Structures are given as C-alpha cells and as structure tokens.
C-alpha cells in the first residue's frame, strides 16, 4: 500500500481548524446572503477555512465552528451537530510528483481511510487538497495513516509531532496489508457527467476588492440552466488567505483577462457527479471508489465534497469514463 514516492519521511498535518458543514436550500439563499458576505468577503473578513459550493441541490457551506453562529437558524438550513477536522499533506511531500489534485494522495490517504471505514469530505483547491474527518474519528485516522506519514498537529502556535504507540501503528500496518489483495474497489454509486466545462482557478487576495462584485454575482445569482445536460456548479474556498475558484466557462468569461491564475489544463475540466441521492456522513469510500481507478492510470483529479454528493473534476478527455466502467 505504500506509495514509492511518499515514504515515512512525508508529513501529514492536522490543522487547528474545527469546522461545521451545513446545507442551505436552493430557494433560501437570500436569507443567508448578508451572513455569508460578512463571514467571507468583507475587507475585515479573514476566515481561516471557508468553502462555498453551489450545486443543483443547494449550497454547501463549510466554515469554522465559531463562525457558524453568523448563519441564521431556520428550516431552510441543515447543520448536523458534527465537528470536522482538517488533514493535509505538506507541500514538500509531493516532491516531484506529477499528478494534480487528490490523485497524489489516493493510495496514501484516501484509500486507507476508506479501508478503515472512516467517512471523509474532500476539498481540492488550486493550492492544495484537504481531507476532512469527523473529530470522533481523528484518533483512528491517525493510527491508519501513521504507516505512510509522520503526523503533526497544529496547536495554533506551531506544529507539534504526534507520537503513536507501537500497538497503534501495528494495527494500521495490518490493515494496510489486507488491502494489498484488493485490485479494485467496487463503484456502488451512479455517476453523471454534465456537459459543463470547468476551470480550476485562483486569485491574489489583493485583487479581491476589485473582483468582489463578480464573485457575489456568481455566488448568489447563478444563471446556469439545469436542463439535464448542464448543471449549476460554482465553488469558492478561502483557506489561510488562499482563494480558489471552480467555475464554468461562462463564469470565467466574467473576469477581466489576467485577473485569475489558471490551471495548466487550458481546455478545462469535466465534472463527474457521484450519486443521485444524498450519501450521508456515515458512508465511507465514496471518494475512493472513483479516485482509485483514475489514480491507477495517472489521471489528474480534483474532488469537491458537498453536503449530499461528491464531485470529481477530470481533464476533458472523456476516455476516463471508459476507465470507470471497466472497474
């Protein structure tokens, strides 16, 4: 199970953030516009972790626990009483790895957590990839990942190494060995590929004041038709000052030329939506089932979890669908 490029010298960081995940119903976004602007885009707002994703089913908000009080409580918002912790692999651990997005960490993070039946949410950004686990699963996740990584916790004042007992590490190693016999994880959820072409982009925080109006229009006034071929989808994340966007070609055209950093895949990305009905937070292996076969063929992959479904971004070559069907 060990990845030859990611040895035990690689680092997994457990960030200090404690997050809540909520879903706002599609027709109720006007009730939350002020609060969301206050949390994310006002000049004095510097959220440590903020993620906003519009889909056909609603708006998924992931934000620090202490900022959730800004979101009005109503029948139009679902917010389970769950705290999520954030895991990320240090940039240095990627080394000379050529893969983009979560393909770099499928075999060393995504798959092992699925084998341990740990439910995860995944947020890929322009700069990095973040794996969210429920706080109650954090100790098990560390045990699971200790074979592949040196683990550090962010205490707020710096990174501190996490020391696990020999017993805990042996349990993790044994679980890894069991997975070697499994060639493929079955795909148990249907997937859909809308016609939209998406772009993974980023912007300099200093550019935010001049682009705020455009971003607000995309957040709250989507005009993408939901006609079975195209689906509304827009994502913005702000993590420690890094701003990432996932937007379709029409939305991209609203930004002045040169105002955004663009990914090297100039032709854009297609989205594979995983699942038709809400998957629930207790289910494990949702990201792994689709990411593993793509990683096996060296396919760059971004992944964005929402409240009910998963969304995988792949390069525009649709032979990727054949890869998934073969599994």
mmCIF file of C-alpha atoms in Angstrom:
data_model
loop_
_atom_site.group_PDB
_atom_site.id
_atom_site.type_symbol
_atom_site.label_atom_id
_atom_site.label_comp_id
_atom_site.label_asym_id
_atom_site.label_seq_id
_atom_site.Cartn_x
_atom_site.Cartn_y
_atom_site.Cartn_z
ATOM 1 C CA UNK A 1 0.000 0.000 0.000
ATOM 2 C CA UNK A 2 2.955 2.306 0.490
ATOM 3 C CA UNK A 3 3.499 4.762 -2.347
ATOM 4 C CA UNK A 4 7.063 4.639 -3.578
ATOM 5 C CA UNK A 5 7.260 8.414 -3.794
ATOM 6 C CA UNK A 6 5.746 9.086 -0.379
ATOM 7 C CA UNK A 7 7.799 7.407 2.294
ATOM 8 C CA UNK A 8 7.557 7.688 6.035
ATOM 9 C CA UNK A 9 9.546 10.939 5.831
ATOM 10 C CA UNK A 10 6.425 12.568 4.385
ATOM 11 C CA UNK A 11 4.336 14.724 6.674
ATOM 12 C CA UNK A 12 0.612 14.768 7.347
ATOM 13 C CA UNK A 13 -0.584 17.905 9.109
ATOM 14 C CA UNK A 14 -3.699 18.059 11.279
ATOM 15 C CA UNK A 15 -4.740 21.688 11.113
ATOM 16 C CA UNK A 16 -6.160 23.546 14.083
ATOM 17 C CA UNK A 17 -9.472 24.299 12.378
ATOM 18 C CA UNK A 18 -12.689 22.843 13.768
ATOM 19 C CA UNK A 19 -15.308 23.025 11.055
ATOM 20 C CA UNK A 20 -19.058 22.671 10.666
ATOM 21 C CA UNK A 21 -20.782 21.606 7.444
ATOM 22 C CA UNK A 22 -24.210 22.917 6.526
ATOM 23 C CA UNK A 23 -26.571 22.956 3.570
ATOM 24 C CA UNK A 24 -28.814 25.862 2.590
ATOM 25 C CA UNK A 25 -31.839 25.060 0.479
ATOM 26 C CA UNK A 26 -31.809 26.429 -3.037
ATOM 27 C CA UNK A 27 -34.696 28.863 -2.655
ATOM 28 C CA UNK A 28 -33.489 30.273 0.666
ATOM 29 C CA UNK A 29 -30.092 31.708 -0.215
ATOM 30 C CA UNK A 30 -31.396 35.296 0.074
ATOM 31 C CA UNK A 31 -31.873 34.715 3.824
ATOM 32 C CA UNK A 32 -28.158 33.990 4.201
ATOM 33 C CA UNK A 33 -26.547 36.396 1.770
ATOM 34 C CA UNK A 34 -25.621 39.021 4.369
ATOM 35 C CA UNK A 35 -24.186 36.457 6.787
ATOM 36 C CA UNK A 36 -22.121 34.752 4.103
ATOM 37 C CA UNK A 37 -20.702 38.045 2.867
ATOM 38 C CA UNK A 38 -19.847 39.012 6.446
ATOM 39 C CA UNK A 39 -18.071 35.689 7.032
ATOM 40 C CA UNK A 40 -16.104 35.579 3.822
ATOM 41 C CA UNK A 41 -15.745 38.714 1.706
ATOM 42 C CA UNK A 42 -15.850 41.874 3.817
ATOM 43 C CA UNK A 43 -12.479 43.680 3.978
ATOM 44 C CA UNK A 44 -12.039 42.710 7.638
ATOM 45 C CA UNK A 45 -13.032 39.101 6.999
ATOM 46 C CA UNK A 46 -10.149 36.678 7.014
ATOM 47 C CA UNK A 47 -11.686 33.226 7.567
ATOM 48 C CA UNK A 48 -9.143 30.519 8.285
ATOM 49 C CA UNK A 49 -11.253 27.998 6.382
ATOM 50 C CA UNK A 50 -14.295 28.841 4.287
ATOM 51 C CA UNK A 51 -15.853 26.807 1.485
ATOM 52 C CA UNK A 52 -18.977 27.661 -0.500
ATOM 53 C CA UNK A 53 -20.335 25.354 -3.207
ATOM 54 C CA UNK A 54 -23.491 25.797 -5.238
ATOM 55 C CA UNK A 55 -24.964 22.666 -6.812
ATOM 56 C CA UNK A 56 -28.323 21.763 -8.297
ATOM 57 C CA UNK A 57 -29.492 20.739 -4.795
ATOM 58 C CA UNK A 58 -28.445 23.694 -2.675
ATOM 59 C CA UNK A 59 -25.477 25.495 -1.156
ATOM 60 C CA UNK A 60 -22.895 23.666 0.939
ATOM 61 C CA UNK A 61 -21.115 25.862 3.482
ATOM 62 C CA UNK A 62 -18.029 24.661 5.365
ATOM 63 C CA UNK A 63 -16.743 27.123 7.916
ATOM 64 C CA UNK A 64 -15.097 27.331 11.317
ATOM 65 C CA UNK A 65 -17.308 26.333 14.218
ATOM 66 C CA UNK A 66 -17.187 29.736 15.912
ATOM 67 C CA UNK A 67 -18.423 31.478 12.732
ATOM 68 C CA UNK A 68 -21.484 29.249 12.361
ATOM 69 C CA UNK A 69 -23.382 31.491 14.760
ATOM 70 C CA UNK A 70 -23.459 34.079 11.957
ATOM 71 C CA UNK A 71 -25.761 31.797 9.918
ATOM 72 C CA UNK A 72 -29.415 32.320 10.904
ATOM 73 C CA UNK A 73 -31.180 29.203 12.124
ATOM 74 C CA UNK A 74 -34.255 28.258 10.123
ATOM 75 C CA UNK A 75 -35.969 25.322 8.481
ATOM 76 C CA UNK A 76 -34.002 26.159 5.329
ATOM 77 C CA UNK A 77 -30.618 25.160 6.712
ATOM 78 C CA UNK A 78 -29.355 21.709 7.679
ATOM 79 C CA UNK A 79 -26.422 21.734 10.074
ATOM 80 C CA UNK A 80 -25.661 18.443 11.847
ATOM 81 C CA UNK A 81 -24.010 18.612 15.241
ATOM 82 C CA UNK A 82 -20.688 17.320 13.899
ATOM 83 C CA UNK A 83 -17.216 18.803 14.150
ATOM 84 C CA UNK A 84 -14.798 18.076 11.314
ATOM 85 C CA UNK A 85 -11.002 18.193 11.465
ATOM 86 C CA UNK A 86 -8.742 19.007 8.545
ATOM 87 C CA UNK A 87 -5.874 16.843 7.286
ATOM 88 C CA UNK A 88 -3.428 17.898 4.595
ATOM 89 C CA UNK A 89 -0.159 16.547 3.253
ATOM 90 C CA UNK A 90 2.716 19.002 3.429
ATOM 91 C CA UNK A 91 3.696 20.506 0.086
ATOM 92 C CA UNK A 92 7.180 19.045 0.362
ATOM 93 C CA UNK A 93 5.771 15.537 0.493
ATOM 94 C CA UNK A 94 4.587 15.857 -3.086
ATOM 95 C CA UNK A 95 8.203 16.113 -4.219
ATOM 96 C CA UNK A 96 8.484 15.651 -7.958
ATOM 97 C CA UNK A 97 5.056 14.022 -8.154
ATOM 98 C CA UNK A 98 3.464 14.897 -11.488
ATOM 99 C CA UNK A 99 -0.147 14.173 -10.632
ATOM 100 C CA UNK A 100 -2.558 17.008 -9.925
ATOM 101 C CA UNK A 101 -5.186 17.096 -7.188
ATOM 102 C CA UNK A 102 -6.087 14.153 -4.977
ATOM 103 C CA UNK A 103 -4.525 11.591 -7.321
ATOM 104 C CA UNK A 104 -1.314 12.306 -5.393
ATOM 105 C CA UNK A 105 -2.820 11.162 -2.106
ATOM 106 C CA UNK A 106 -5.299 8.461 -3.133
ATOM 107 C CA UNK A 107 -3.153 5.481 -2.162
ATOM 108 C CA UNK A 108 -1.702 7.020 0.989
ATOM 109 C CA UNK A 109 -4.655 8.937 2.452
ATOM 110 C CA UNK A 110 -7.978 8.448 0.648
ATOM 111 C CA UNK A 111 -7.830 4.647 0.263
ATOM 112 C CA UNK A 112 -6.519 3.816 3.763
ATOM 113 C CA UNK A 113 -9.235 5.909 5.399
ATOM 114 C CA UNK A 114 -11.850 4.133 3.285
ATOM 115 C CA UNK A 115 -10.428 0.770 4.384
ATOM 116 C CA UNK A 116 -10.842 1.824 7.993
ATOM 117 C CA UNK A 117 -14.480 2.755 7.247
ATOM 118 C CA UNK A 118 -13.773 6.400 8.047
ATOM 119 C CA UNK A 119 -16.117 8.827 6.325
ATOM 120 C CA UNK A 120 -14.352 11.790 4.735
ATOM 121 C CA UNK A 121 -15.110 15.006 2.913
ATOM 122 C CA UNK A 122 -12.553 16.223 0.394
ATOM 123 C CA UNK A 123 -11.940 19.783 -0.761
ATOM 124 C CA UNK A 124 -9.411 20.272 -3.551
ATOM 125 C CA UNK A 125 -8.171 23.801 -4.098
ATOM 126 C CA UNK A 126 -5.804 25.429 -6.574
ATOM 127 C CA UNK A 127 -3.035 25.219 -3.983
ATOM 128 C CA UNK A 128 -3.670 22.009 -2.057
ATOM 129 C CA UNK A 129 -6.063 19.216 -1.071
ATOM 130 C CA UNK A 130 -7.839 18.947 2.267
ATOM 131 C CA UNK A 131 -9.343 15.798 3.744
ATOM 132 C CA UNK A 132 -11.952 16.358 6.462
ATOM 133 C CA UNK A 133 -12.685 13.665 9.037
ATOM 134 C CA UNK A 134 -15.145 13.788 11.879
ATOM 135 C CA UNK A 135 -13.487 14.730 15.146
ATOM 136 C CA UNK A 136 -14.649 11.471 16.725
ATOM 137 C CA UNK A 137 -12.706 9.568 14.023
ATOM 138 C CA UNK A 138 -9.496 11.589 14.312
ATOM 139 C CA UNK A 139 -7.580 9.170 16.562
ATOM 140 C CA UNK A 140 -8.436 6.228 14.303
ATOM 141 C CA UNK A 141 -7.430 8.243 11.239
ATOM 142 C CA UNK A 142 -4.020 8.998 12.764
ATOM 143 C CA UNK A 143 -3.488 5.316 13.560
ATOM 144 C CA UNK A 144 -4.483 4.436 10.000
ATOM 145 C CA UNK A 145 -2.156 6.943 8.334
ATOM 146 C CA UNK A 146 0.866 6.599 10.618
ATOM 147 C CA UNK A 147 2.465 3.995 8.342
ATOM 148 C CA UNK A 148 2.674 6.433 5.439
ATOM 149 C CA UNK A 149 3.306 9.709 7.238
ATOM 150 C CA UNK A 150 4.926 11.463 10.108
ATOM 151 C CA UNK A 151 1.962 13.210 11.728
ATOM 152 C CA UNK A 152 1.969 16.725 13.146
ATOM 153 C CA UNK A 153 -0.788 18.660 14.891
ATOM 154 C CA UNK A 154 -1.191 22.402 14.560
ATOM 155 C CA UNK A 155 -1.600 23.747 18.063
ATOM 156 C CA UNK A 156 -2.118 27.335 16.922
ATOM 157 C CA UNK A 157 1.398 28.296 17.912
ATOM 158 C CA UNK A 158 3.134 25.813 15.639
ATOM 159 C CA UNK A 159 3.278 22.192 14.521
ATOM 160 C CA UNK A 160 3.825 19.539 17.169
ATOM 161 C CA UNK A 161 4.679 15.895 16.339
ATOM 162 C CA UNK A 162 2.111 13.248 17.234
ATOM 163 C CA UNK A 163 3.560 10.129 18.820
ATOM 164 C CA UNK A 164 1.585 6.907 18.466
ATOM 165 C CA UNK A 165 2.187 3.720 20.401
ATOM 166 C CA UNK A 166 3.748 0.706 18.698
ATOM 167 C CA UNK A 167 0.450 -1.131 19.167
ATOM 168 C CA UNK A 168 -1.500 1.543 17.315
ATOM 169 C CA UNK A 169 0.978 1.599 14.451
ATOM 170 C CA UNK A 170 0.900 -2.198 14.129
ATOM 171 C CA UNK A 171 -2.877 -2.103 13.812
ATOM 172 C CA UNK A 172 -2.502 0.393 10.996
ATOM 173 C CA UNK A 173 0.133 -1.726 9.229
ATOM 174 C CA UNK A 174 -2.034 -4.835 9.431
ATOM 175 C CA UNK A 175 -4.957 -3.004 7.869
ATOM 176 C CA UNK A 176 -2.721 -1.786 5.055
ATOM 177 C CA UNK A 177 -1.587 -5.315 4.314
ATOM 178 C CA UNK A 178 -5.170 -6.520 3.996
ATOM 179 C CA UNK A 179 -5.766 -4.024 1.196
ATOM 180 C CA UNK A 180 -2.947 -5.359 -0.996
ATOM 181 C CA UNK A 181 -5.103 -8.256 -2.152
ATOM 182 C CA UNK A 182 -7.895 -5.988 -3.400
ATOM 183 C CA UNK A 183 -7.419 -4.902 -7.001
ATOM 184 C CA UNK A 184 -10.480 -2.702 -7.354
ATOM 185 C CA UNK A 185 -12.961 -1.094 -5.031
ATOM 186 C CA UNK A 186 -16.448 -1.554 -6.479
ATOM 187 C CA UNK A 187 -18.243 1.546 -7.730
ATOM 188 C CA UNK A 188 -21.515 1.413 -5.813
ATOM 189 C CA UNK A 189 -22.948 4.834 -6.654
ATOM 190 C CA UNK A 190 -24.105 6.001 -10.087
ATOM 191 C CA UNK A 191 -22.235 8.850 -11.675
ATOM 192 C CA UNK A 192 -23.336 11.577 -14.055
ATOM 193 C CA UNK A 193 -21.234 13.777 -16.331
ATOM 194 C CA UNK A 194 -22.932 17.098 -17.196
ATOM 195 C CA UNK A 195 -21.829 18.990 -20.288
ATOM 196 C CA UNK A 196 -20.309 21.981 -18.450
ATOM 197 C CA UNK A 197 -16.618 22.640 -18.926
ATOM 198 C CA UNK A 198 -14.998 23.853 -15.699
ATOM 199 C CA UNK A 199 -11.839 25.710 -14.756
ATOM 200 C CA UNK A 200 -9.797 25.488 -11.542
ATOM 201 C CA UNK A 201 -8.506 28.979 -10.798
ATOM 202 C CA UNK A 202 -7.141 31.207 -8.066
ATOM 203 C CA UNK A 203 -6.683 34.894 -7.386
ATOM 204 C CA UNK A 204 -4.355 37.050 -5.361
ATOM 205 C CA UNK A 205 -6.065 38.215 -2.147
ATOM 206 C CA UNK A 206 -5.006 41.764 -3.029
ATOM 207 C CA UNK A 207 -7.220 41.522 -6.142
ATOM 208 C CA UNK A 208 -10.305 40.637 -4.123
ATOM 209 C CA UNK A 209 -11.725 44.192 -3.702
ATOM 210 C CA UNK A 210 -11.820 44.756 -7.463
ATOM 211 C CA UNK A 211 -13.405 41.349 -8.151
ATOM 212 C CA UNK A 212 -15.866 41.136 -5.255
ATOM 213 C CA UNK A 213 -18.882 42.231 -7.322
ATOM 214 C CA UNK A 214 -18.276 39.485 -9.874
ATOM 215 C CA UNK A 215 -17.803 36.868 -7.155
ATOM 216 C CA UNK A 216 -21.025 37.938 -5.403
ATOM 217 C CA UNK A 217 -22.950 37.626 -8.657
ATOM 218 C CA UNK A 218 -21.653 34.093 -9.135
ATOM 219 C CA UNK A 219 -22.353 33.108 -5.533
ATOM 220 C CA UNK A 220 -25.897 34.385 -5.288
ATOM 221 C CA UNK A 221 -27.232 34.978 -8.804
ATOM 222 C CA UNK A 222 -26.416 31.857 -10.779
ATOM 223 C CA UNK A 223 -27.858 31.698 -14.274
ATOM 224 C CA UNK A 224 -26.625 28.253 -15.308
ATOM 225 C CA UNK A 225 -29.565 26.231 -16.681
ATOM 226 C CA UNK A 226 -30.365 22.913 -15.027
ATOM 227 C CA UNK A 227 -31.718 21.142 -18.079
ATOM 228 C CA UNK A 228 -30.331 17.648 -17.637
ATOM 229 C CA UNK A 229 -27.294 18.396 -19.806
ATOM 230 C CA UNK A 230 -25.828 21.311 -17.861
ATOM 231 C CA UNK A 231 -25.857 21.709 -14.088
ATOM 232 C CA UNK A 232 -25.280 24.758 -11.884
ATOM 233 C CA UNK A 233 -21.979 24.410 -10.048
ATOM 234 C CA UNK A 234 -19.786 27.089 -8.507
ATOM 235 C CA UNK A 235 -17.175 26.747 -5.791
ATOM 236 C CA UNK A 236 -15.076 29.227 -3.843
ATOM 237 C CA UNK A 237 -12.776 28.454 -0.952
ATOM 238 C CA UNK A 238 -10.676 30.707 1.237
ATOM 239 C CA UNK A 239 -8.077 28.842 3.283
ATOM 240 C CA UNK A 240 -5.494 30.862 5.212
ATOM 241 C CA UNK A 241 -5.688 33.670 2.647
ATOM 242 C CA UNK A 242 -5.529 31.426 -0.429
ATOM 243 C CA UNK A 243 -8.584 31.898 -2.657
ATOM 244 C CA UNK A 244 -9.608 29.177 -5.109
ATOM 245 C CA UNK A 245 -12.498 29.034 -7.547
ATOM 246 C CA UNK A 246 -14.074 26.310 -9.652
ATOM 247 C CA UNK A 247 -16.297 27.830 -12.313
ATOM 248 C CA UNK A 248 -17.617 27.038 -15.750
ATOM 249 C CA UNK A 249 -16.526 28.719 -18.964
ATOM 250 C CA UNK A 250 -19.332 31.278 -18.917
ATOM 251 C CA UNK A 251 -18.472 32.338 -15.369
ATOM 252 C CA UNK A 252 -14.777 32.503 -16.223
ATOM 253 C CA UNK A 253 -15.539 34.947 -19.032
ATOM 254 C CA UNK A 254 -16.885 37.472 -16.492
ATOM 255 C CA UNK A 255 -13.424 38.054 -15.017
ATOM 256 C CA UNK A 256 -11.024 40.542 -16.596
ATOM 257 C CA UNK A 257 -8.226 38.909 -18.560
ATOM 258 C CA UNK A 258 -5.203 38.270 -16.369
ATOM 259 C CA UNK A 259 -7.076 38.679 -13.066
ATOM 260 C CA UNK A 260 -7.057 34.942 -12.277
ATOM 261 C CA UNK A 261 -4.383 32.291 -12.116
ATOM 262 C CA UNK A 262 -5.401 29.405 -14.344
ATOM 263 C CA UNK A 263 -4.549 25.725 -14.152
ATOM 264 C CA UNK A 264 -2.215 24.284 -16.767
ATOM 265 C CA UNK A 265 -5.139 22.361 -18.279
ATOM 266 C CA UNK A 266 -6.240 25.190 -20.583
ATOM 267 C CA UNK A 267 -9.027 23.147 -22.148
ATOM 268 C CA UNK A 268 -10.822 22.923 -18.856
ATOM 269 C CA UNK A 269 -12.170 20.063 -16.778
ATOM 270 C CA UNK A 270 -15.312 17.946 -16.885
ATOM 271 C CA UNK A 271 -17.224 17.038 -13.751
ATOM 272 C CA UNK A 272 -18.369 13.600 -12.678
ATOM 273 C CA UNK A 273 -21.113 13.848 -10.070
ATOM 274 C CA UNK A 274 -21.081 10.860 -7.726
ATOM 275 C CA UNK A 275 -24.510 9.749 -6.516
ATOM 276 C CA UNK A 276 -28.092 10.790 -7.212
ATOM 277 C CA UNK A 277 -29.425 10.879 -3.655
ATOM 278 C CA UNK A 278 -27.751 12.282 -0.516
ATOM 279 C CA UNK A 279 -24.980 9.926 0.550
ATOM 280 C CA UNK A 280 -24.896 10.781 4.242
ATOM 281 C CA UNK A 281 -21.939 11.428 6.517
ATOM 282 C CA UNK A 282 -21.689 7.862 7.808
ATOM 283 C CA UNK A 283 -20.800 6.328 4.462
ATOM 284 C CA UNK A 284 -17.138 5.662 3.687
ATOM 285 C CA UNK A 285 -15.268 5.034 0.451
ATOM 286 C CA UNK A 286 -17.305 7.430 -1.732
ATOM 287 C CA UNK A 287 -14.268 9.410 -2.893
ATOM 288 C CA UNK A 288 -12.064 6.309 -3.039
ATOM 289 C CA UNK A 289 -14.372 4.349 -5.345
ATOM 290 C CA UNK A 290 -13.948 6.852 -8.142
ATOM 291 C CA UNK A 291 -10.479 8.202 -7.366
ATOM 292 C CA UNK A 292 -8.641 4.875 -7.207
ATOM 293 C CA UNK A 293 -9.096 3.731 -10.841
ATOM 294 C CA UNK A 294 -8.254 7.234 -12.058
ATOM 295 C CA UNK A 295 -5.089 7.359 -9.970
ATOM 296 C CA UNK A 296 -4.101 3.930 -11.331
ATOM 297 C CA UNK A 297 -3.977 5.390 -14.853
ATOM 298 C CA UNK A 298 -2.227 8.585 -13.722
ATOM 299 C CA UNK A 299 -5.309 10.745 -14.271
ATOM 300 C CA UNK A 300 -5.167 14.206 -12.623
ATOM 301 C CA UNK A 301 -8.230 14.558 -10.423
ATOM 302 C CA UNK A 302 -9.774 17.252 -8.264
ATOM 303 C CA UNK A 303 -12.530 16.382 -5.812
ATOM 304 C CA UNK A 304 -15.093 18.565 -4.039
ATOM 305 C CA UNK A 305 -17.457 17.094 -1.480
ATOM 306 C CA UNK A 306 -20.788 18.746 -0.882
ATOM 307 C CA UNK A 307 -23.448 18.132 1.735
ATOM 308 C CA UNK A 308 -25.005 15.245 -0.149
ATOM 309 C CA UNK A 309 -22.812 14.244 -3.100
ATOM 310 C CA UNK A 310 -19.278 14.074 -4.430
ATOM 311 C CA UNK A 311 -17.916 15.907 -7.467
ATOM 312 C CA UNK A 312 -14.798 14.772 -9.308
ATOM 313 C CA UNK A 313 -13.128 17.055 -11.830
ATOM 314 C CA UNK A 314 -11.164 15.318 -14.579
ATOM 315 C CA UNK A 315 -9.424 16.575 -17.696
ATOM 316 C CA UNK A 316 -11.620 16.873 -20.741
ATOM 317 C CA UNK A 317 -10.542 13.561 -22.299
ATOM 318 C CA UNK A 318 -13.675 11.516 -21.732
ATOM 319 C CA UNK A 319 -11.914 8.180 -22.101
ATOM 320 C CA UNK A 320 -11.883 8.490 -18.329
ATOM 321 C CA UNK A 321 -15.477 7.232 -18.409
ATOM 322 C CA UNK A 322 -14.247 4.017 -20.004
ATOM 323 C CA UNK A 323 -11.756 3.593 -17.183
ATOM 324 C CA UNK A 324 -14.541 3.841 -14.610
ATOM 325 C CA UNK A 325 -16.860 1.486 -16.457
ATOM 326 C CA UNK A 326 -14.100 -1.141 -16.656
ATOM 327 C CA UNK A 327 -13.939 -1.236 -12.872
#
